[in-house]
Short mmCIF file of C-alpha atoms in Angstrom, two decimals:
data_model
loop_
_atom_site.label_atom_id
_atom_site.label_comp_id
_atom_site.label_asym_id
_atom_site.label_seq_id
_atom_site.Cartn_x
_atom_site.Cartn_y
_atom_site.Cartn_z
CA PHE A 856 19.82 30.16 42.61
CA GLY A 857 21.92 33.25 42.07
CA LEU A 858 25.22 35.03 42.50
CA PRO A 859 24.54 36.36 46.05
CA ALA A 860 23.90 32.85 47.38
CA GLU A 861 26.97 31.45 45.64
CA ASN A 862 29.24 34.21 46.92
CA ALA A 863 27.87 33.92 50.48
CA ALA A 864 28.49 30.17 50.42
CA ARG A 865 32.02 30.68 49.10
CA GLU A 866 32.80 33.13 51.88
CA ARG A 867 31.61 30.64 54.51
CA GLY A 868 33.25 27.61 52.96
CA VAL A 869 30.00 25.71 52.46
CA HIS A 870 28.21 24.35 49.42
CA PRO A 871 25.68 26.79 47.87
CA ALA A 872 22.92 24.17 48.10
CA LYS A 873 23.48 23.72 51.85
CA TRP A 874 23.58 27.47 52.42
CA THR A 875 20.44 28.06 50.34
CA TYR A 876 18.30 25.31 51.88
CA GLU A 877 19.31 26.29 55.42
CA ASN A 878 18.20 29.86 54.75
CA ILE A 879 14.95 28.66 53.19
CA ALA A 880 14.28 26.65 56.36
CA ASN A 881 15.01 29.69 58.53
CA MET A 882 12.69 31.87 56.47
CA ARG A 883 9.94 29.24 56.55
CA THR A 884 10.19 29.06 60.35
CA GLU A 885 9.95 32.84 60.65
CA LEU A 886 6.86 32.97 58.43
CA GLN A 887 5.23 30.19 60.44
CA ARG A 888 5.95 32.04 63.70
CA MET A 889 4.21 35.09 62.25
CA GLY A 890 1.03 33.02 61.99
CA LEU A 891 0.44 33.83 58.34
CA SER A 892 -2.14 31.75 56.49
CA LEU A 893 -0.04 30.29 53.70
CA GLU A 894 -0.68 27.27 51.51
CA TRP A 895 2.59 25.46 52.11
CA GLU A 896 1.69 22.71 49.64
CA ARG A 897 2.51 25.20 46.89
CA GLU A 898 6.02 25.90 48.16
CA PHE A 899 8.98 25.30 45.84
CA ALA A 900 12.47 26.68 45.21
CA THR A 901 13.92 27.62 41.84
CA CYS A 902 17.02 25.51 42.62
CA GLN A 903 14.95 22.32 42.78
CA PRO A 904 15.23 20.12 39.67
CA GLU A 905 11.46 19.62 39.80
CA TYR A 906 11.17 23.34 38.99
CA TYR A 907 14.07 24.05 36.70
CA GLN A 908 13.49 21.03 34.46
CA HIS A 909 10.46 22.92 33.16
CA GLN A 910 12.55 26.05 32.68
CA GLN A 911 15.01 24.04 30.62
CA LYS A 912 12.15 22.67 28.52
CA LEU A 913 10.79 26.17 27.96
CA PHE A 914 14.23 27.32 26.82
CA LEU A 915 14.45 24.46 24.33
CA ASP A 916 10.98 25.33 23.03
CA PHE A 917 12.17 28.91 22.52
CA LEU A 918 15.32 27.64 20.80
CA LYS A 919 13.29 25.47 18.43
CA ALA A 920 11.00 28.42 17.65
CA GLY A 921 13.94 30.67 16.73
CA LEU A 922 13.57 32.85 19.81
CA VAL A 923 17.02 32.08 21.25
CA GLU A 924 20.32 33.23 19.79
CA ARG A 925 23.95 32.82 20.77
CA LYS A 926 26.03 35.81 19.71
CA GLU A 927 29.03 37.92 20.58
CA SER A 928 28.25 41.00 22.63
CA TRP A 929 29.99 43.61 24.72
CA VAL A 930 29.42 42.94 28.40
CA ASN A 931 30.41 44.31 31.79
CA TRP A 932 32.87 41.80 33.21
CA ASP A 933 33.61 41.56 36.91
CA PRO A 934 37.11 40.04 37.11
CA VAL A 935 36.73 39.11 40.79
CA ASP A 936 33.28 37.52 40.64
CA GLY A 937 34.18 36.19 37.20
CA THR A 938 30.81 36.90 35.63
CA VAL A 939 28.77 39.31 33.52
CA LEU A 940 27.04 42.22 35.23
CA ALA A 941 24.02 44.21 34.08
CA ASN A 942 24.63 47.94 33.58
CA GLU A 943 22.68 48.64 36.76
CA GLN A 944 25.08 46.40 38.72
CA VAL A 945 28.06 48.62 37.84
CA ILE A 946 28.36 51.37 40.45
CA ASP A 947 30.92 54.10 39.76
CA GLY A 948 32.77 51.73 37.47
CA LYS A 949 32.93 48.92 40.04
CA GLY A 950 31.09 45.63 40.57
CA TRP A 951 28.11 46.01 42.89
CA ARG A 952 29.24 43.14 45.13
CA SER A 953 32.99 42.71 44.62
CA GLY A 954 33.93 46.38 44.35
CA ALA A 955 36.40 45.46 41.60
CA PRO A 956 36.87 47.75 38.58
CA VAL A 957 34.60 46.41 35.85
CA GLU A 958 36.01 45.63 32.41
CA LYS A 959 34.32 45.80 29.02
CA LYS A 960 34.88 42.62 27.05
CA GLN A 961 33.29 40.64 24.26
CA LEU A 962 31.74 37.31 25.16
CA SER A 963 29.58 34.78 23.41
CA GLN A 964 26.27 34.92 25.26
CA TRP A 965 22.81 33.37 25.06
CA PHE A 966 20.00 35.81 24.32
CA LEU A 967 16.22 35.58 24.36
CA SER A 968 15.00 37.46 21.28
CA ILE A 969 12.52 39.70 23.07
CA THR A 970 13.03 42.46 20.47
CA LYS A 971 10.92 40.39 18.07
CA TYR A 972 7.98 41.24 20.33
CA ALA A 973 8.73 44.95 20.66
CA PRO A 974 5.80 46.19 18.49
CA GLU A 975 3.37 43.81 20.19
CA LEU A 976 4.56 44.82 23.65
CA LEU A 977 4.20 48.52 22.85
CA ASP A 978 0.74 48.17 21.31
CA ALA A 979 -0.48 46.09 24.27
CA LEU A 980 0.18 48.95 26.70
CA ASP A 981 -2.95 50.70 25.39
CA LYS A 982 -5.05 47.77 26.61
CA LEU A 983 -3.82 48.03 30.22
CA ASP A 984 -6.60 50.39 31.24
CA ARG A 985 -6.12 49.82 34.99
CA TRP A 986 -2.39 50.50 35.00
CA PRO A 987 -1.18 53.90 36.28
CA GLU A 988 -0.34 56.19 33.38
CA ARG A 989 3.17 56.83 34.72
CA VAL A 990 3.89 53.08 34.70
CA ARG A 991 2.64 52.70 31.14
CA LEU A 992 4.76 55.66 30.07
CA MET A 993 7.80 54.16 31.78
CA GLN A 994 7.24 50.89 29.94
CA ALA A 995 6.74 52.68 26.62
CA ASN A 996 10.00 54.57 27.09
CA TRP A 997 11.78 51.33 28.00
CA ILE A 998 10.57 49.68 24.79
CA GLY A 999 11.50 52.92 23.07
CA ARG A 1000 10.24 52.95 19.50
CA SER A 1001 11.88 55.61 17.34
CA GLU A 1002 11.58 56.50 13.66
CA GLY A 1003 14.69 57.66 11.86
CA ALA A 1004 17.32 56.79 9.32
CA LYS A 1005 20.35 54.56 9.06
CA LEU A 1006 23.11 56.03 6.91
CA ALA A 1007 26.71 55.34 6.01
CA PHE A 1008 29.35 58.08 6.23
CA THR A 1009 32.40 57.51 4.01
CA LEU A 1010 35.83 57.94 5.59
CA ALA A 1011 37.75 60.86 4.12
CA ASP A 1012 40.98 58.92 3.55
CA SER A 1013 39.60 55.56 2.40
CA ASP A 1014 36.54 53.79 1.02
CA GLY A 1015 35.57 52.59 4.48
CA THR A 1016 32.26 53.66 5.99
CA VAL A 1017 30.79 54.33 9.42
CA GLU A 1018 27.11 53.51 9.94
CA VAL A 1019 24.96 55.80 12.07
CA TYR A 1020 21.34 55.63 13.21
CA THR A 1021 19.63 58.97 13.82
CA THR A 1022 16.13 60.12 14.67
CA ARG A 1023 16.94 63.60 13.31
CA PRO A 1024 18.12 63.29 9.70
CA ASP A 1025 16.65 66.77 9.17
CA THR A 1026 19.58 68.22 11.17
CA LEU A 1027 22.39 66.69 9.10
CA PHE A 1028 23.44 70.13 7.86
CA GLY A 1029 24.16 71.06 11.50
CA MET A 1030 26.74 68.30 11.90
CA SER A 1031 30.12 69.28 13.34
CA PHE A 1032 31.59 65.94 14.48
CA MET A 1033 31.07 62.19 14.65
CA ALA A 1034 31.30 60.33 17.96
CA ILE A 1035 31.91 56.59 18.33
CA ALA A 1036 31.73 54.25 21.31
CA PRO A 1037 34.99 53.21 23.02
CA GLU A 1038 34.30 49.62 21.84
CA HIS A 1039 33.74 50.61 18.19
CA PRO A 1040 36.08 48.90 15.66
CA ILE A 1041 37.49 52.27 14.61
CA ALA A 1042 38.25 53.05 18.25
CA ASN A 1043 40.05 49.72 18.56
CA ASP A 1044 42.10 50.51 15.45
CA SER A 1045 42.98 53.92 16.87
CA ALA A 1046 44.05 52.36 20.17
CA ALA A 1047 46.37 49.97 18.34
CA ARG A 1048 48.35 52.84 16.78
CA ASP A 1049 47.88 55.61 19.36
CA PRO A 1050 48.77 55.05 23.06
CA LYS A 1051 46.77 58.13 24.07
CA ALA A 1052 43.65 56.73 22.41
CA ALA A 1053 44.26 53.41 24.18
CA ALA A 1054 44.57 55.19 27.53
CA PHE A 1055 41.36 57.15 26.93
CA ILE A 1056 39.46 53.99 26.04
CA ALA A 1057 40.77 52.24 29.15
CA ASP A 1058 39.57 55.16 31.26
CA CYS A 1059 36.11 55.01 29.65
CA LYS A 1060 35.85 51.31 30.40
CA SER A 1061 36.65 51.91 34.06
CA ARG A 1062 33.76 54.31 34.54
CA GLY A 1063 30.10 53.57 35.19
CA THR A 1064 28.25 52.01 32.28
CA SER A 1065 24.60 52.49 33.22
CA GLU A 1066 22.65 54.89 31.02
CA ALA A 1067 21.87 57.05 34.06
CA THR A 1068 25.58 57.36 34.89
CA ILE A 1069 26.49 58.20 31.31
CA GLU A 1070 23.65 60.71 30.96
CA THR A 1071 24.60 62.68 34.08
CA GLY A 1072 28.38 62.27 33.90
CA GLU A 1073 30.91 64.55 32.24
CA LYS A 1074 31.04 64.14 28.45
CA LEU A 1075 34.60 63.23 27.48
CA GLY A 1076 36.18 62.58 24.10
CA TYR A 1077 39.35 61.91 22.16
CA ASP A 1078 39.99 63.04 18.58
CA THR A 1079 41.13 60.07 16.48
CA GLY A 1080 42.49 62.28 13.71
CA LEU A 1081 40.18 60.53 11.25
CA ARG A 1082 37.43 62.34 9.35
CA VAL A 1083 34.22 61.44 7.53
CA LYS A 1084 32.59 63.04 4.49
CA HIS A 1085 29.20 64.73 4.68
CA PRO A 1086 26.57 62.90 2.59
CA PHE A 1087 25.04 66.15 1.26
CA ILE A 1088 27.81 68.78 1.31
CA GLU A 1089 30.50 68.29 -1.33
CA GLY A 1090 34.01 68.51 0.13
CA ALA A 1091 32.92 68.85 3.76
CA THR A 1092 34.59 66.54 6.29
CA TYR A 1093 34.22 66.18 10.05
CA PRO A 1094 36.38 64.73 12.85
CA ILE A 1095 35.72 61.34 14.43
CA TRP A 1096 35.88 61.44 18.22
CA ILE A 1097 35.85 58.53 20.63
CA ALA A 1098 33.25 59.55 23.25
CA ASN A 1099 32.34 58.10 26.62
CA PHE A 1100 28.63 58.83 26.16
CA VAL A 1101 28.09 56.67 23.05
CA LEU A 1102 26.91 53.11 23.73
CA MET A 1103 28.04 50.31 21.44
CA GLU A 1104 24.93 48.29 22.21
CA TYR A 1105 22.50 51.01 21.07
CA GLY A 1106 22.03 51.75 17.39
CA THR A 1107 25.35 51.29 15.61
CA GLY A 1108 27.76 52.55 18.27
CA ALA A 1109 28.27 55.80 16.34
CA ILE A 1110 26.40 59.12 16.11
CA PHE A 1111 26.73 62.33 14.16
CA GLY A 1112 26.91 65.32 16.47
CA CYS A 1113 24.54 68.23 15.86
CA PRO A 1114 25.28 70.58 18.78
CA GLY A 1115 22.66 73.14 17.82
CA HIS A 1116 19.77 70.78 18.50
CA ASP A 1117 20.96 68.19 21.03
CA GLN A 1118 22.06 69.28 24.50
CA ARG A 1119 24.51 66.43 24.97
CA ASP A 1120 26.17 67.28 21.66
CA MET A 1121 26.14 70.96 22.62
CA ASP A 1122 27.95 70.30 25.91
CA PHE A 1123 30.52 68.19 24.09
CA ALA A 1124 31.07 70.76 21.34
CA ARG A 1125 31.49 73.66 23.77
CA LYS A 1126 33.97 71.64 25.83
CA TYR A 1127 36.17 70.82 22.84
CA GLY A 1128 35.70 73.96 20.74
CA LEU A 1129 33.71 72.37 17.93
CA ASP A 1130 31.41 74.31 15.60
CA VAL A 1131 27.80 74.93 16.60
CA THR A 1132 25.55 75.66 13.62
CA PRO A 1133 21.79 76.07 14.15
CA VAL A 1134 19.70 74.50 11.39
CA VAL A 1135 16.18 74.62 12.90
CA LEU A 1136 14.65 78.09 13.18
CA PRO A 1137 12.07 78.54 15.98
CA PRO A 1138 8.64 79.89 14.95
CA GLY A 1139 8.77 83.67 14.55
CA ALA A 1140 12.56 83.89 14.82
CA ASP A 1141 14.62 85.95 12.36
CA PRO A 1142 17.16 83.78 10.51
CA ALA A 1143 19.47 86.77 10.17
CA THR A 1144 19.79 87.27 13.93
CA PHE A 1145 18.94 83.90 15.52
CA ALA A 1146 21.80 82.52 17.62
CA LEU A 1147 22.28 79.82 20.22
CA GLY A 1148 23.67 80.30 23.71
CA LYS A 1149 24.54 77.47 26.08
CA GLU A 1150 21.35 75.53 25.40
CA ALA A 1151 20.49 73.60 22.26
CA TYR A 1152 17.16 74.30 20.59
CA THR A 1153 15.03 71.13 20.52
CA GLY A 1154 11.59 72.56 19.73
CA PRO A 1155 9.58 72.86 16.52
CA GLY A 1156 10.55 75.06 13.63
CA THR A 1157 11.68 75.19 10.02
CA ALA A 1158 14.97 74.20 8.45
CA PHE A 1159 17.50 76.88 7.54
CA ASN A 1160 21.22 76.79 6.75
CA SER A 1161 20.23 73.41 5.32
CA GLY A 1162 20.41 73.54 1.53
CA PHE A 1163 17.54 71.66 -0.11
CA LEU A 1164 15.76 71.31 3.26
CA ASP A 1165 15.37 75.06 3.84
CA GLY A 1166 11.83 76.10 4.71
CA LEU A 1167 10.58 72.62 5.61
CA ASP A 1168 9.16 71.87 9.05
CA VAL A 1169 10.82 69.16 11.16
CA ASP A 1170 8.66 66.25 10.00
CA ALA A 1171 8.81 67.23 6.33
CA GLY A 1172 12.56 67.76 6.68
CA LYS A 1173 12.99 64.24 8.04
CA ARG A 1174 11.08 62.76 5.11
CA ALA A 1175 13.00 64.81 2.55
CA ALA A 1176 16.38 63.96 4.10
CA ILE A 1177 15.57 60.23 4.13
CA ALA A 1178 14.40 60.39 0.50
CA LYS A 1179 17.68 62.07 -0.48
CA LEU A 1180 19.77 59.51 1.41
CA GLU A 1181 17.90 56.69 -0.32
CA SER A 1182 18.34 58.29 -3.76
CA LEU A 1183 22.08 58.60 -3.12
CA GLY A 1184 22.25 54.97 -1.99
CA VAL A 1185 23.81 55.85 1.37
CA GLY A 1186 20.89 55.43 3.76
CA LYS A 1187 17.29 54.42 4.36
CA GLY A 1188 14.41 55.02 6.73
CA LEU A 1189 14.39 52.71 9.75
CA THR A 1190 12.37 51.96 12.87
CA ASN A 1191 14.63 51.38 15.87
CA TRP A 1192 13.94 50.13 19.38
CA ARG A 1193 15.56 50.94 22.70
CA LEU A 1194 14.62 47.47 23.92
CA ARG A 1195 17.51 45.01 23.70
CA ASP A 1196 17.50 41.23 23.50
CA TRP A 1197 17.81 39.68 26.97
CA GLY A 1198 21.24 38.26 27.75
CA VAL A 1199 20.44 35.30 30.00
CA SER A 1200 23.74 33.44 30.46
CA ARG A 1201 26.05 33.83 33.45
CA GLN A 1202 29.43 32.30 34.16
CA ARG A 1203 28.44 30.86 37.53
CA TYR A 1204 27.88 27.47 39.16
CA TRP A 1205 24.78 28.14 41.27
CA GLY A 1206 22.21 28.55 38.52
CA CYS A 1207 19.97 26.53 36.24
CA PRO A 1208 22.13 24.70 33.65
CA ILE A 1209 21.52 25.79 30.07
CA PRO A 1210 20.44 22.56 28.32
CA VAL A 1211 22.59 22.52 25.19
CA ILE A 1212 25.64 20.57 24.06
CA HIS A 1213 28.44 21.85 21.84
CA CYS A 1214 29.66 19.43 19.18
CA ASP A 1215 32.52 20.21 16.78
CA SER A 1216 30.62 18.49 13.97
CA CYS A 1217 26.97 19.28 14.73
CA GLY A 1218 27.30 22.68 16.40
CA VAL A 1219 24.79 23.55 19.12
CA VAL A 1220 22.68 20.49 19.96
CA PRO A 1221 19.66 20.65 22.32
CA VAL A 1222 19.69 18.17 25.18
CA PRO A 1223 16.97 15.56 24.39
CA ASP A 1224 13.78 15.87 26.44
CA GLU A 1225 14.28 12.44 27.99
CA GLN A 1226 17.62 13.63 29.45
CA LEU A 1227 16.08 16.59 31.27
CA PRO A 1228 16.67 17.96 33.76
CA VAL A 1229 20.35 18.65 33.29
CA ARG A 1230 21.42 18.69 36.94
CA LEU A 1231 24.31 20.50 38.51
CA PRO A 1232 27.13 18.31 39.80
CA GLU A 1233 27.33 18.38 43.58
CA ASP A 1234 31.05 17.57 43.85
CA VAL A 1235 32.40 20.99 42.89
CA THR A 1236 35.18 23.01 44.46
CA PHE A 1237 35.64 26.75 44.67
CA ASP A 1238 39.42 26.82 45.08
CA LYS A 1239 39.98 28.23 41.57
CA PRO A 1240 38.72 31.54 40.18
CA GLY A 1241 35.94 31.47 37.62
CA ASN A 1242 33.13 29.03 36.99
CA PRO A 1243 33.52 25.68 38.83
CA LEU A 1244 31.65 23.95 36.00
CA ASP A 1245 34.56 24.75 33.68
CA HIS A 1246 36.95 23.05 36.12
CA HIS A 1247 34.87 19.95 36.85
CA PRO A 1248 36.77 16.83 35.70
CA THR A 1249 33.81 14.97 34.17
CA TRP A 1250 30.50 16.86 34.18
CA LYS A 1251 30.93 18.87 31.01
CA TYR A 1252 32.22 15.97 28.90
CA VAL A 1253 29.43 14.09 27.09
CA ASN A 1254 28.71 12.43 23.78
CA CYS A 1255 26.79 14.34 21.14
CA PRO A 1256 23.14 13.19 21.08
CA THR A 1257 23.13 13.55 17.29
CA CYS A 1258 26.36 11.96 16.05
CA GLY A 1259 27.76 10.27 19.16
CA ALA A 1260 31.10 12.08 18.98
CA LYS A 1261 32.80 13.59 22.02
CA ALA A 1262 31.18 16.89 22.93
CA ARG A 1263 30.89 19.46 25.75
CA ARG A 1264 28.02 20.69 27.87
CA GLU A 1265 27.27 24.39 28.03
CA THR A 1266 28.87 25.59 31.28
CA ASP A 1267 27.07 28.94 31.50
CA THR A 1268 23.97 28.93 33.69
CA PHE A 1269 20.83 31.04 33.52
CA ASP A 1270 20.70 34.48 35.06
CA THR A 1271 18.64 34.23 38.24
CA PHE A 1272 16.07 36.62 36.78
CA VAL A 1273 15.10 33.91 34.30
CA ASP A 1274 14.11 31.77 37.29
CA SER A 1275 11.98 34.51 38.81
CA SER A 1276 10.41 35.65 35.53
CA TRP A 1277 7.83 32.87 35.50
CA TYR A 1278 7.48 31.28 38.94
CA PHE A 1279 4.46 33.43 39.77
CA ALA A 1280 2.50 31.36 37.24
CA ARG A 1281 4.01 28.05 38.42
CA TYR A 1282 2.42 28.58 41.84
CA CYS A 1283 -0.95 27.90 40.19
CA SER A 1284 0.02 24.26 39.55
CA PRO A 1285 3.32 23.60 41.36
CA LYS A 1286 3.18 19.79 41.16
CA ALA A 1287 2.18 19.49 37.49
CA ASP A 1288 4.37 17.58 35.05
CA VAL A 1289 4.13 20.47 32.57
CA PRO A 1290 5.33 24.04 33.23
CA LEU A 1291 1.82 25.53 33.40
CA VAL A 1292 -1.70 24.16 33.53
CA LYS A 1293 -3.88 26.58 31.59
CA ALA A 1294 -7.05 25.93 33.58
CA ALA A 1295 -5.23 26.63 36.85
CA VAL A 1296 -3.61 29.78 35.49
CA ASP A 1297 -6.94 31.04 34.18
CA HIS A 1298 -8.47 30.40 37.61
CA TRP A 1299 -5.82 32.11 39.77
CA MET A 1300 -4.36 34.84 37.57
CA PRO A 1301 -3.90 37.72 37.73
CA VAL A 1302 -2.82 37.99 41.34
CA ASP A 1303 -3.82 41.00 43.45
CA GLN A 1304 -0.36 41.48 44.91
CA TYR A 1305 2.96 39.90 44.02
CA ILE A 1306 6.06 40.00 46.24
CA GLY A 1307 9.20 38.41 44.81
CA GLY A 1308 12.34 37.67 46.76
#
């Protein structure tokens, strides 16, 4: 299963199943010619119903347990391939395979709620005593636990608010601007009334969207003309900028900029002539003479130029700022995670069907176990853009298993990485009528070396 196989089959005018199985046969022949000692009785392919019926059952188990959610999210949309792309599949603003400019759009997607396991995943890293330290650190950073505050800034010209998550509430007195993601509702409102804002947002959406691209790329912004009030300083207001380095999917899609103590904010402020006010004094520095150059100060120190926080170290300043926000009713302490829920649906034909039915009366209805596996129709055509399952004349039309009314199958299929996320364990008991046989898994796992492909 997967987008590469489907696209290759399209280009050659053959069915993806034919193309896939022919290539499997070729690869099998090559491995046999190499004389490798392989246990061919354990061979299977993720596109075989005997495999993916268990994947569908696992998904329904997750759904029943409250570990699956369907929700609107901002995605990278490849208009040529007609599907969602991961951030890493967007290269210089273009689809990794099609080369087409990628668009940002909102779609209803299926997600596995892996964030519910974030604390458990992080704590378990300490038990992996044979893992290289650099790998454990990489995993810890990917999970990304952070302690901070969530607060609401009030708009200067209305009662509306903008929510922000920050790990540095102790630096609020160093604020000089607010930055919002190009997909933020306020950015959308600005685009509707300001053609220049609309053009800037369109340019942002055409650029690379991976975190690495954003981190190393030029920091660009557009002043919306709107301002927000400071939660602590009476009468102080600050401009709201649309910025290409703020991600809608992380935190709240908005940040407060403190250039003195964040290098990204510093670069942005210097570029656009915004104020830079230091509010953390390094150990031994003189508050009367301390000044910042081109680099933000991110080390330890004590608060100054910070009203009621003056004299407190960083940790004490964070606690005091959060307490003040809570007493004012505008914020609270919060643990946040870099880890995101896993978007697993793709708008493609050649993938494992997602086993749910949409009924106007009953909503989302799981396909009954006795009707699994939900198989792909073989009589599809690729003469229209988009997902062939949407265009099939009969496959998606079914009766609701609950009420019997006319209903529709889910036409999204699973991302191919769902298929490959668990097949290593299936090799232990590839012919079993359940996904995994515990005794077999306990016997064979963990493997010494694992090569996926």
